[in-house]
Amino acid sequence: MEQVQAFKKIKKLPEQYARNVLDAGCGPGSLINGIRDLLKNKRYLGIDLEQKFIDRAKEKLLKSDNNIEFSYADIMNFSGGPFDFVIVWAVLQHLPDTVAAIKKFHFLISTNGTLAVYDSNQKNEIEANPKIPLLEEMYEQIHKKRQKVREKIGA
């Protein structure tokens, strides 16, 4: 899973101080499932606006780990926290006001917390700040594969 591979490069960032992790826009819980072995002994909360994703995540993961919770929630109206590590993976592109969303995430982070945002811009290029070489390499490979597929189908 590409998300987990990217997090292997940054796992030391929150490992030393993070106690609780929020995956905002968690979908079916794949990212939490993948990083819980990288960031051990943490409390995880995944929130999503799609109840079907929350239900799927609960079916997959809650039986195996009591440090994980999933909840139906609108990110913009979510009032939990503070969290030591907030992950926002491929979510901003679905929100109408990304500036307001970033401000909201700021209020969800603890004083020394970290916000990790990974998303596409309108050119389907990926940017990360700070730069994460593995993430850039991964998306360069994905872009090359997409380009080959487009060439094959004449798109």
PDB file of C-alpha atoms in Angstrom:
ATOM      1  CA  MET A   1       0.000   0.000   0.000  1.00  0.00           C
ATOM      2  CA  GLU A   2       1.538   3.277  -1.146  1.00  0.00           C
ATOM      3  CA  GLN A   3       0.304   5.236   1.867  1.00  0.00           C
ATOM      4  CA  VAL A   4       2.086   2.950   4.315  1.00  0.00           C
ATOM      5  CA  GLN A   5       5.306   3.064   2.304  1.00  0.00           C
ATOM      6  CA  ALA A   6       5.246   6.874   2.518  1.00  0.00           C
ATOM      7  CA  PHE A   7       4.683   6.755   6.271  1.00  0.00           C
ATOM      8  CA  LYS A   8       7.639   4.424   6.783  1.00  0.00           C
ATOM      9  CA  LYS A   9       9.837   7.409   5.951  1.00  0.00           C
ATOM     10  CA  ILE A  10       8.209   9.715   8.506  1.00  0.00           C
ATOM     11  CA  LYS A  11       7.335   7.289  11.285  1.00  0.00           C
ATOM     12  CA  LYS A  12       9.986   8.742  13.614  1.00  0.00           C
ATOM     13  CA  LEU A  13       8.404  12.168  13.402  1.00  0.00           C
ATOM     14  CA  PRO A  14       5.422  11.495  15.683  1.00  0.00           C
ATOM     15  CA  GLU A  15       6.637   8.288  17.317  1.00  0.00           C
ATOM     16  CA  GLN A  16       8.391   9.974  20.233  1.00  0.00           C
ATOM     17  CA  TYR A  17       5.546  12.151  21.443  1.00  0.00           C
ATOM     18  CA  ALA A  18       2.299  11.209  19.722  1.00  0.00           C
ATOM     19  CA  ARG A  19      -0.215   9.477  21.929  1.00  0.00           C
ATOM     20  CA  ASN A  20      -3.321   9.964  19.835  1.00  0.00           C
ATOM     21  CA  VAL A  21      -3.721  10.026  16.071  1.00  0.00           C
ATOM     22  CA  LEU A  22      -6.595  11.357  13.979  1.00  0.00           C
ATOM     23  CA  ASP A  23      -7.123  10.142  10.428  1.00  0.00           C
ATOM     24  CA  ALA A  24      -9.447  12.814   9.044  1.00  0.00           C
ATOM     25  CA  GLY A  25     -11.286  11.353   6.076  1.00  0.00           C
ATOM     26  CA  CYS A  26     -10.268   7.798   6.941  1.00  0.00           C
ATOM     27  CA  GLY A  27     -12.334   5.994   4.324  1.00  0.00           C
ATOM     28  CA  PRO A  28     -12.450   2.261   5.113  1.00  0.00           C
ATOM     29  CA  GLY A  29      -9.553   2.523   7.594  1.00  0.00           C
ATOM     30  CA  SER A  30      -6.764   1.327   5.305  1.00  0.00           C
ATOM     31  CA  LEU A  31      -4.234   3.907   6.435  1.00  0.00           C
ATOM     32  CA  ILE A  32      -4.794   3.273  10.135  1.00  0.00           C
ATOM     33  CA  ASN A  33      -4.586  -0.450   9.481  1.00  0.00           C
ATOM     34  CA  GLY A  34      -1.275   0.049   7.709  1.00  0.00           C
ATOM     35  CA  ILE A  35       0.439   2.418  10.114  1.00  0.00           C
ATOM     36  CA  ARG A  36      -0.669   0.971  13.446  1.00  0.00           C
ATOM     37  CA  ASP A  37       2.320  -1.378  13.312  1.00  0.00           C
ATOM     38  CA  LEU A  38       4.632   1.549  12.503  1.00  0.00           C
ATOM     39  CA  LEU A  39       3.276   3.795  15.246  1.00  0.00           C
ATOM     40  CA  LYS A  40       2.628   1.360  18.059  1.00  0.00           C
ATOM     41  CA  ASN A  41       0.839   1.978  21.347  1.00  0.00           C
ATOM     42  CA  LYS A  42      -1.190   4.896  20.021  1.00  0.00           C
ATOM     43  CA  ARG A  43      -4.882   5.663  20.199  1.00  0.00           C
ATOM     44  CA  TYR A  44      -6.345   5.999  16.719  1.00  0.00           C
ATOM     45  CA  LEU A  45      -9.518   7.740  15.653  1.00  0.00           C
ATOM     46  CA  GLY A  46     -10.697   7.641  12.068  1.00  0.00           C
ATOM     47  CA  ILE A  47     -13.513   9.937  10.972  1.00  0.00           C
ATOM     48  CA  ASP A  48     -15.306  10.055   7.646  1.00  0.00           C
ATOM     49  CA  LEU A  49     -18.436  11.555   6.141  1.00  0.00           C
ATOM     50  CA  GLU A  50     -19.385   8.274   4.454  1.00  0.00           C
ATOM     51  CA  GLN A  51     -21.100   5.889   6.870  1.00  0.00           C
ATOM     52  CA  LYS A  52     -20.407   2.916   4.575  1.00  0.00           C
ATOM     53  CA  PHE A  53     -16.663   3.508   4.999  1.00  0.00           C
ATOM     54  CA  ILE A  54     -16.989   3.751   8.771  1.00  0.00           C
ATOM     55  CA  ASP A  55     -18.988   0.508   8.860  1.00  0.00           C
ATOM     56  CA  ARG A  56     -16.382  -1.260   6.710  1.00  0.00           C
ATOM     57  CA  ALA A  57     -13.533   0.026   8.871  1.00  0.00           C
ATOM     58  CA  LYS A  58     -15.266  -1.142  12.028  1.00  0.00           C
ATOM     59  CA  GLU A  59     -15.858  -4.594  10.567  1.00  0.00           C
ATOM     60  CA  LYS A  60     -12.202  -4.946   9.567  1.00  0.00           C
ATOM     61  CA  LEU A  61     -10.311  -3.424  12.450  1.00  0.00           C
ATOM     62  CA  LEU A  62     -12.223  -3.072  15.695  1.00  0.00           C
ATOM     63  CA  LYS A  63     -12.138  -6.786  16.450  1.00  0.00           C
ATOM     64  CA  SER A  64      -8.355  -6.825  16.269  1.00  0.00           C
ATOM     65  CA  ASP A  65      -7.392  -3.659  18.150  1.00  0.00           C
ATOM     66  CA  ASN A  66      -9.115  -1.853  21.002  1.00  0.00           C
ATOM     67  CA  ASN A  67      -6.954   1.262  20.497  1.00  0.00           C
ATOM     68  CA  ILE A  68      -8.810   2.069  17.279  1.00  0.00           C
ATOM     69  CA  GLU A  69     -12.123   3.880  16.971  1.00  0.00           C
ATOM     70  CA  PHE A  70     -14.074   4.956  13.897  1.00  0.00           C
ATOM     71  CA  SER A  71     -16.793   7.544  13.845  1.00  0.00           C
ATOM     72  CA  TYR A  72     -19.087   9.184  11.326  1.00  0.00           C
ATOM     73  CA  ALA A  73     -18.223  12.891  11.355  1.00  0.00           C
ATOM     74  CA  ASP A  74     -18.013  15.909   9.094  1.00  0.00           C
ATOM     75  CA  ILE A  75     -14.438  17.147   9.324  1.00  0.00           C
ATOM     76  CA  MET A  76     -15.533  20.776   9.249  1.00  0.00           C
ATOM     77  CA  ASN A  77     -17.867  20.292  12.232  1.00  0.00           C
ATOM     78  CA  PHE A  78     -15.732  17.844  14.193  1.00  0.00           C
ATOM     79  CA  SER A  79     -14.982  19.001  17.730  1.00  0.00           C
ATOM     80  CA  GLY A  80     -12.687  16.302  19.122  1.00  0.00           C
ATOM     81  CA  GLY A  81      -9.073  16.653  20.076  1.00  0.00           C
ATOM     82  CA  PRO A  82      -6.524  17.831  20.568  1.00  0.00           C
ATOM     83  CA  PHE A  83      -4.527  15.213  18.659  1.00  0.00           C
ATOM     84  CA  ASP A  84      -0.768  14.783  18.582  1.00  0.00           C
ATOM     85  CA  PHE A  85      -0.780  13.637  14.968  1.00  0.00           C
ATOM     86  CA  VAL A  86      -3.450  14.514  12.387  1.00  0.00           C
ATOM     87  CA  ILE A  87      -3.359  12.770   9.022  1.00  0.00           C
ATOM     88  CA  VAL A  88      -5.261  14.150   6.045  1.00  0.00           C
ATOM     89  CA  TRP A  89      -4.751  11.863   3.056  1.00  0.00           C
ATOM     90  CA  ALA A  90      -6.479  12.682  -0.262  1.00  0.00           C
ATOM     91  CA  VAL A  91      -9.214  14.675   1.454  1.00  0.00           C
ATOM     92  CA  LEU A  92      -8.678  18.351   0.646  1.00  0.00           C
ATOM     93  CA  GLN A  93      -9.536  17.797  -3.004  1.00  0.00           C
ATOM     94  CA  HIS A  94     -13.065  16.867  -1.898  1.00  0.00           C
ATOM     95  CA  LEU A  95     -13.642  19.928   0.288  1.00  0.00           C
ATOM     96  CA  PRO A  96     -15.080  23.178  -1.068  1.00  0.00           C
ATOM     97  CA  ASP A  97     -12.893  25.442   1.095  1.00  0.00           C
ATOM     98  CA  THR A  98      -9.396  24.057   1.640  1.00  0.00           C
ATOM     99  CA  VAL A  99      -8.206  27.146   3.524  1.00  0.00           C
ATOM    100  CA  ALA A 100     -11.007  26.771   6.067  1.00  0.00           C
ATOM    101  CA  ALA A 101     -10.175  23.061   6.342  1.00  0.00           C
ATOM    102  CA  ILE A 102      -6.498  23.736   7.099  1.00  0.00           C
ATOM    103  CA  LYS A 103      -7.532  26.271   9.751  1.00  0.00           C
ATOM    104  CA  LYS A 104      -9.852  23.661  11.245  1.00  0.00           C
ATOM    105  CA  PHE A 105      -7.047  21.085  11.375  1.00  0.00           C
ATOM    106  CA  HIS A 106      -4.887  23.641  13.177  1.00  0.00           C
ATOM    107  CA  PHE A 107      -7.393  23.670  16.047  1.00  0.00           C
ATOM    108  CA  LEU A 108      -7.414  19.884  16.244  1.00  0.00           C
ATOM    109  CA  ILE A 109      -3.661  19.605  16.786  1.00  0.00           C
ATOM    110  CA  SER A 110      -2.042  19.615  20.215  1.00  0.00           C
ATOM    111  CA  THR A 111       0.573  22.273  21.004  1.00  0.00           C
ATOM    112  CA  ASN A 112       3.517  20.193  19.758  1.00  0.00           C
ATOM    113  CA  GLY A 113       1.449  18.145  17.328  1.00  0.00           C
ATOM    114  CA  THR A 114       1.997  17.400  13.664  1.00  0.00           C
ATOM    115  CA  LEU A 115      -0.317  17.802  10.695  1.00  0.00           C
ATOM    116  CA  ALA A 116       0.481  15.535   7.732  1.00  0.00           C
ATOM    117  CA  VAL A 117      -1.382  16.500   4.569  1.00  0.00           C
ATOM    118  CA  TYR A 118      -1.070  14.536   1.348  1.00  0.00           C
ATOM    119  CA  ASP A 119      -3.237  15.498  -1.569  1.00  0.00           C
ATOM    120  CA  SER A 120      -3.425  16.162  -5.281  1.00  0.00           C
ATOM    121  CA  ASN A 121      -3.391  19.577  -6.790  1.00  0.00           C
ATOM    122  CA  GLN A 122      -5.429  20.319  -9.891  1.00  0.00           C
ATOM    123  CA  LYS A 123      -2.644  19.095 -12.188  1.00  0.00           C
ATOM    124  CA  ASN A 124      -2.690  15.678 -10.466  1.00  0.00           C
ATOM    125  CA  GLU A 125       0.756  16.336  -9.077  1.00  0.00           C
ATOM    126  CA  ILE A 126       1.563  15.617  -5.467  1.00  0.00           C
ATOM    127  CA  GLU A 127       3.266  18.053  -3.157  1.00  0.00           C
ATOM    128  CA  ALA A 128       4.392  17.540   0.402  1.00  0.00           C
ATOM    129  CA  ASN A 129       5.763  20.114   2.762  1.00  0.00           C
ATOM    130  CA  PRO A 130       8.250  19.288   4.147  1.00  0.00           C
ATOM    131  CA  LYS A 131       9.455  17.337   1.108  1.00  0.00           C
ATOM    132  CA  ILE A 132       9.454  13.567   1.510  1.00  0.00           C
ATOM    133  CA  PRO A 133      11.683  12.003  -1.167  1.00  0.00           C
ATOM    134  CA  LEU A 134       9.996   8.588  -1.060  1.00  0.00           C
ATOM    135  CA  LEU A 135       6.585  10.196  -1.516  1.00  0.00           C
ATOM    136  CA  GLU A 136       7.830  12.171  -4.501  1.00  0.00           C
ATOM    137  CA  GLU A 137       9.373   9.048  -6.052  1.00  0.00           C
ATOM    138  CA  MET A 138       6.178   7.084  -5.458  1.00  0.00           C
ATOM    139  CA  TYR A 139       3.979   9.631  -7.186  1.00  0.00           C
ATOM    140  CA  GLU A 140       6.443  10.043 -10.029  1.00  0.00           C
ATOM    141  CA  GLN A 141       6.131   6.303 -10.665  1.00  0.00           C
ATOM    142  CA  ILE A 142       2.332   6.503 -10.473  1.00  0.00           C
ATOM    143  CA  HIS A 143       2.309   9.427 -12.900  1.00  0.00           C
ATOM    144  CA  LYS A 144       4.499   7.483 -15.369  1.00  0.00           C
ATOM    145  CA  LYS A 145       2.175   4.459 -15.158  1.00  0.00           C
ATOM    146  CA  ARG A 146      -0.885   6.654 -15.726  1.00  0.00           C
ATOM    147  CA  GLN A 147       0.797   8.271 -18.717  1.00  0.00           C
ATOM    148  CA  LYS A 148       1.530   4.849 -20.259  1.00  0.00           C
ATOM    149  CA  VAL A 149      -2.105   3.803 -19.784  1.00  0.00           C
ATOM    150  CA  ARG A 150      -3.324   7.048 -21.380  1.00  0.00           C
ATOM    151  CA  GLU A 151      -1.019   6.488 -24.346  1.00  0.00           C
ATOM    152  CA  LYS A 152      -2.289   2.930 -24.800  1.00  0.00           C
ATOM    153  CA  ILE A 153      -5.944   3.966 -24.825  1.00  0.00           C
ATOM    154  CA  GLY A 154      -5.329   7.107 -26.850  1.00  0.00           C
ATOM    155  CA  ALA A 155      -6.523   9.522 -24.188  1.00  0.00           C
TER     156      ALA A 155
END
